Coordinates of C-alpha atoms in Angstrom, one line a residue:
X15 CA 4.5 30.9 5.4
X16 CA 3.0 31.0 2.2
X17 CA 3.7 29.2 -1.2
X18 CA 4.7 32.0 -4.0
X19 CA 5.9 31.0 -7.4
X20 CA 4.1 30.9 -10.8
X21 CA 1.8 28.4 -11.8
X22 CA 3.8 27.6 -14.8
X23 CA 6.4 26.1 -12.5
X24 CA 4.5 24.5 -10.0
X25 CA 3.3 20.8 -10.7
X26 CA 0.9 19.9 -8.3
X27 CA 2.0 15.8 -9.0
X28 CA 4.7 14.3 -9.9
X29 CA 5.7 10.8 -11.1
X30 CA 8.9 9.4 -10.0
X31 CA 9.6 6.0 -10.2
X32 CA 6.0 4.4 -11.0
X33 CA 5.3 6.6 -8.3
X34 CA 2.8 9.1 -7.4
X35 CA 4.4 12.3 -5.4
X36 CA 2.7 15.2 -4.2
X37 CA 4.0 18.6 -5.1
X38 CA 2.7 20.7 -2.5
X39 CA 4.9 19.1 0.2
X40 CA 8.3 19.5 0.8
X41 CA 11.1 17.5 -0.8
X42 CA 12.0 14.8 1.9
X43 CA 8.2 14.4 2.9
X44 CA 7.0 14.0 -0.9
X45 CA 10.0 11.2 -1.7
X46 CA 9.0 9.6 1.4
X47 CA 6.2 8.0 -0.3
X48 CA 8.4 6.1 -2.6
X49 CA 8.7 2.5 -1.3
X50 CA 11.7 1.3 -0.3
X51 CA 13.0 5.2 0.5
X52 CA 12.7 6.4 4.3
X53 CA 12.3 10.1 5.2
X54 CA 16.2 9.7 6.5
X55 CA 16.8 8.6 3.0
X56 CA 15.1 11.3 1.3
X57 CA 16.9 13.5 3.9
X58 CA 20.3 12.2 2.5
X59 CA 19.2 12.1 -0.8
X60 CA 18.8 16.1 -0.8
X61 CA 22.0 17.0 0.7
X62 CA 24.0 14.7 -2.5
X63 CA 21.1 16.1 -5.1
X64 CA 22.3 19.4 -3.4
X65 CA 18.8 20.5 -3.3
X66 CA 17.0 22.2 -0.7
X67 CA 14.7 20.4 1.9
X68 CA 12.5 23.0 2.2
X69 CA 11.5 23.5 -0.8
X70 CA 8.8 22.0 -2.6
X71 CA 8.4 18.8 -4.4
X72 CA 6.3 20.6 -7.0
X73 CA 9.5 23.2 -7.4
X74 CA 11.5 20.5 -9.1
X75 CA 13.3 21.3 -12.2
X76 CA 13.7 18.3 -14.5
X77 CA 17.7 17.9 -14.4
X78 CA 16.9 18.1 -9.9
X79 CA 14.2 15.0 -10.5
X80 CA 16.2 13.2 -12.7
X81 CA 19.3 13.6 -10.7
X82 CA 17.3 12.2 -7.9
X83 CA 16.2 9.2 -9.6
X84 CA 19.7 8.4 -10.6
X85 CA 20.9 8.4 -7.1
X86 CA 17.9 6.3 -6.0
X87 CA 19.1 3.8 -9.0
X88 CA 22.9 3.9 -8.0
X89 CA 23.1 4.7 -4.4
X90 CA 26.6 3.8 -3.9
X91 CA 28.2 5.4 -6.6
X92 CA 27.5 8.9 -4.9
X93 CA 29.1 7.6 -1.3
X94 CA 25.7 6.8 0.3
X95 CA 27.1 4.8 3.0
X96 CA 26.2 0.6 2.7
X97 CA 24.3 0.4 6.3
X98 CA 21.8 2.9 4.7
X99 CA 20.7 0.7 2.1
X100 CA 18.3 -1.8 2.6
X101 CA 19.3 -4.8 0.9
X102 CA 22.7 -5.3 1.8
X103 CA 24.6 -8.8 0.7
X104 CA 22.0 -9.6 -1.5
X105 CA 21.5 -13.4 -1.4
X106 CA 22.2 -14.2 -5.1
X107 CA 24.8 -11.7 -5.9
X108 CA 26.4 -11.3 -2.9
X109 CA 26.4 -7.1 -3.3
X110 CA 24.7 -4.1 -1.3
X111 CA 21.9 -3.0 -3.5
X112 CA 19.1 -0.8 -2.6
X113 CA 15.6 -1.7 -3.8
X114 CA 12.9 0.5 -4.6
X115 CA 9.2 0.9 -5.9
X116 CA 7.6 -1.7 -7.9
X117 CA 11.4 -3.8 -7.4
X118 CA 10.3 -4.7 -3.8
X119 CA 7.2 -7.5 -4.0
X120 CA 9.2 -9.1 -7.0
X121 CA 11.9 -9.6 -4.7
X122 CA 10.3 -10.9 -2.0
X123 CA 8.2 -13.3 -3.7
X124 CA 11.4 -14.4 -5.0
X125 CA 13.1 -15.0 -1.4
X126 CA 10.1 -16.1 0.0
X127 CA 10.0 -19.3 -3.1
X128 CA 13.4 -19.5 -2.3
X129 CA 13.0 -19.8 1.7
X130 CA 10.0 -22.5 0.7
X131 CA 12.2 -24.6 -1.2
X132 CA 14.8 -24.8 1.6
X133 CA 12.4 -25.7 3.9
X134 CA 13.6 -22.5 5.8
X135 CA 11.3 -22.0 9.0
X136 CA 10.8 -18.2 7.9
X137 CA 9.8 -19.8 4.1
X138 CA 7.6 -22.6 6.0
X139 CA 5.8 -20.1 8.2
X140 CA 4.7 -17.4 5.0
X141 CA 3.7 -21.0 3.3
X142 CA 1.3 -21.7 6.3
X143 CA -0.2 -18.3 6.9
X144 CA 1.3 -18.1 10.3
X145 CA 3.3 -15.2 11.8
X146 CA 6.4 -15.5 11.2
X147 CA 8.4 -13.2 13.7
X148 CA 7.4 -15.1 16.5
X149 CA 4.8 -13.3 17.8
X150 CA 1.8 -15.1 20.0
X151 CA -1.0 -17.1 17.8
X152 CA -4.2 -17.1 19.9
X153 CA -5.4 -13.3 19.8
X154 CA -5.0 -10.3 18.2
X155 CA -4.2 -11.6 14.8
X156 CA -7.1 -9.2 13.1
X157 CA -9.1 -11.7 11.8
X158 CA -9.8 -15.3 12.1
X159 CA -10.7 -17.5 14.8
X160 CA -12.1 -16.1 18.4
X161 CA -10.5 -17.5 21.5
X162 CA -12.7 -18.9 23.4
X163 CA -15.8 -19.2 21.2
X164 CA -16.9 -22.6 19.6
X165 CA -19.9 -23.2 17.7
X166 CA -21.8 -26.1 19.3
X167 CA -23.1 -28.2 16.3
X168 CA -26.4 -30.0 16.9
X169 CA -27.0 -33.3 16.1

């Protein structure tokens, strides 16, 4: 099915939260690429916005993108439910709180220091370079050291 509107309306990019989007996909699909929002975010998302998944991301109206971004912001004051958000009992506040966009390395550098300075085994393993989740060490770590090759040094 074709695209038909006027080109006035049509945006072919939009910037939402220090975020690139593309307007030729559909609503869901072009939030998606927000970090920190899901496509079963987005999903919810449209259905508080009250806006249409399949339309367009490029079909917008300004009062439909800033009523997004205000839900993004504020996700529990519009009765998005707390297991849907990704940062719940937040370590220093104690709150649910969902983080988005340019929020999430800022964050994480910050638990990662903090993790350090507890001499937390998740905090010691970042510090080292090591995986952390426990996967296995000797292959398949995309770079580094070959099993089972050694350079013989000459004397």
């Amino acid at each position: 099915m074709a695209l038909v509107c006027e080109e006035d309306d049509f945006r072919f990019i939009l910037r939402i939260l220090n975020t690139t989007v593309g307007g030729k996909k559909h609503v869901p699909y072009a939030m998606s690429h927000i970090r920190g929002c899901g496509f079963r975010f987005t999903h919810l998302l449209c259905k508080k916005a009250e806006i249409n998944p399949k339309k367009r991301a490029g079909q917008l109206t300004d009062n439909e993108v800033d009523k997004i971004k205000t839900i993004i912001r504020n996700p529990r004051q519009f009765n998005i439910p707390d297991w849907f958000l990704n940062r719940r009992k937040d370590m220093r506040s104690g709150k649910h709180k969902h983080i988005v966009a340019h929020h999430i390395p800022t964050v994480f550098r910050e638990d990662c220091e903090k993790w350090k300075r507890t001499r937390r085994h998740k905090g010691l393993r970042h510090f080292w370079g090591l995986k952390v989740r426990g996967q296995k060490l000797k292959t398949n770590g995309h770079g580094g050291r070959t099993p089972g090759f050694h350079i013989k040094r000459g004397k």
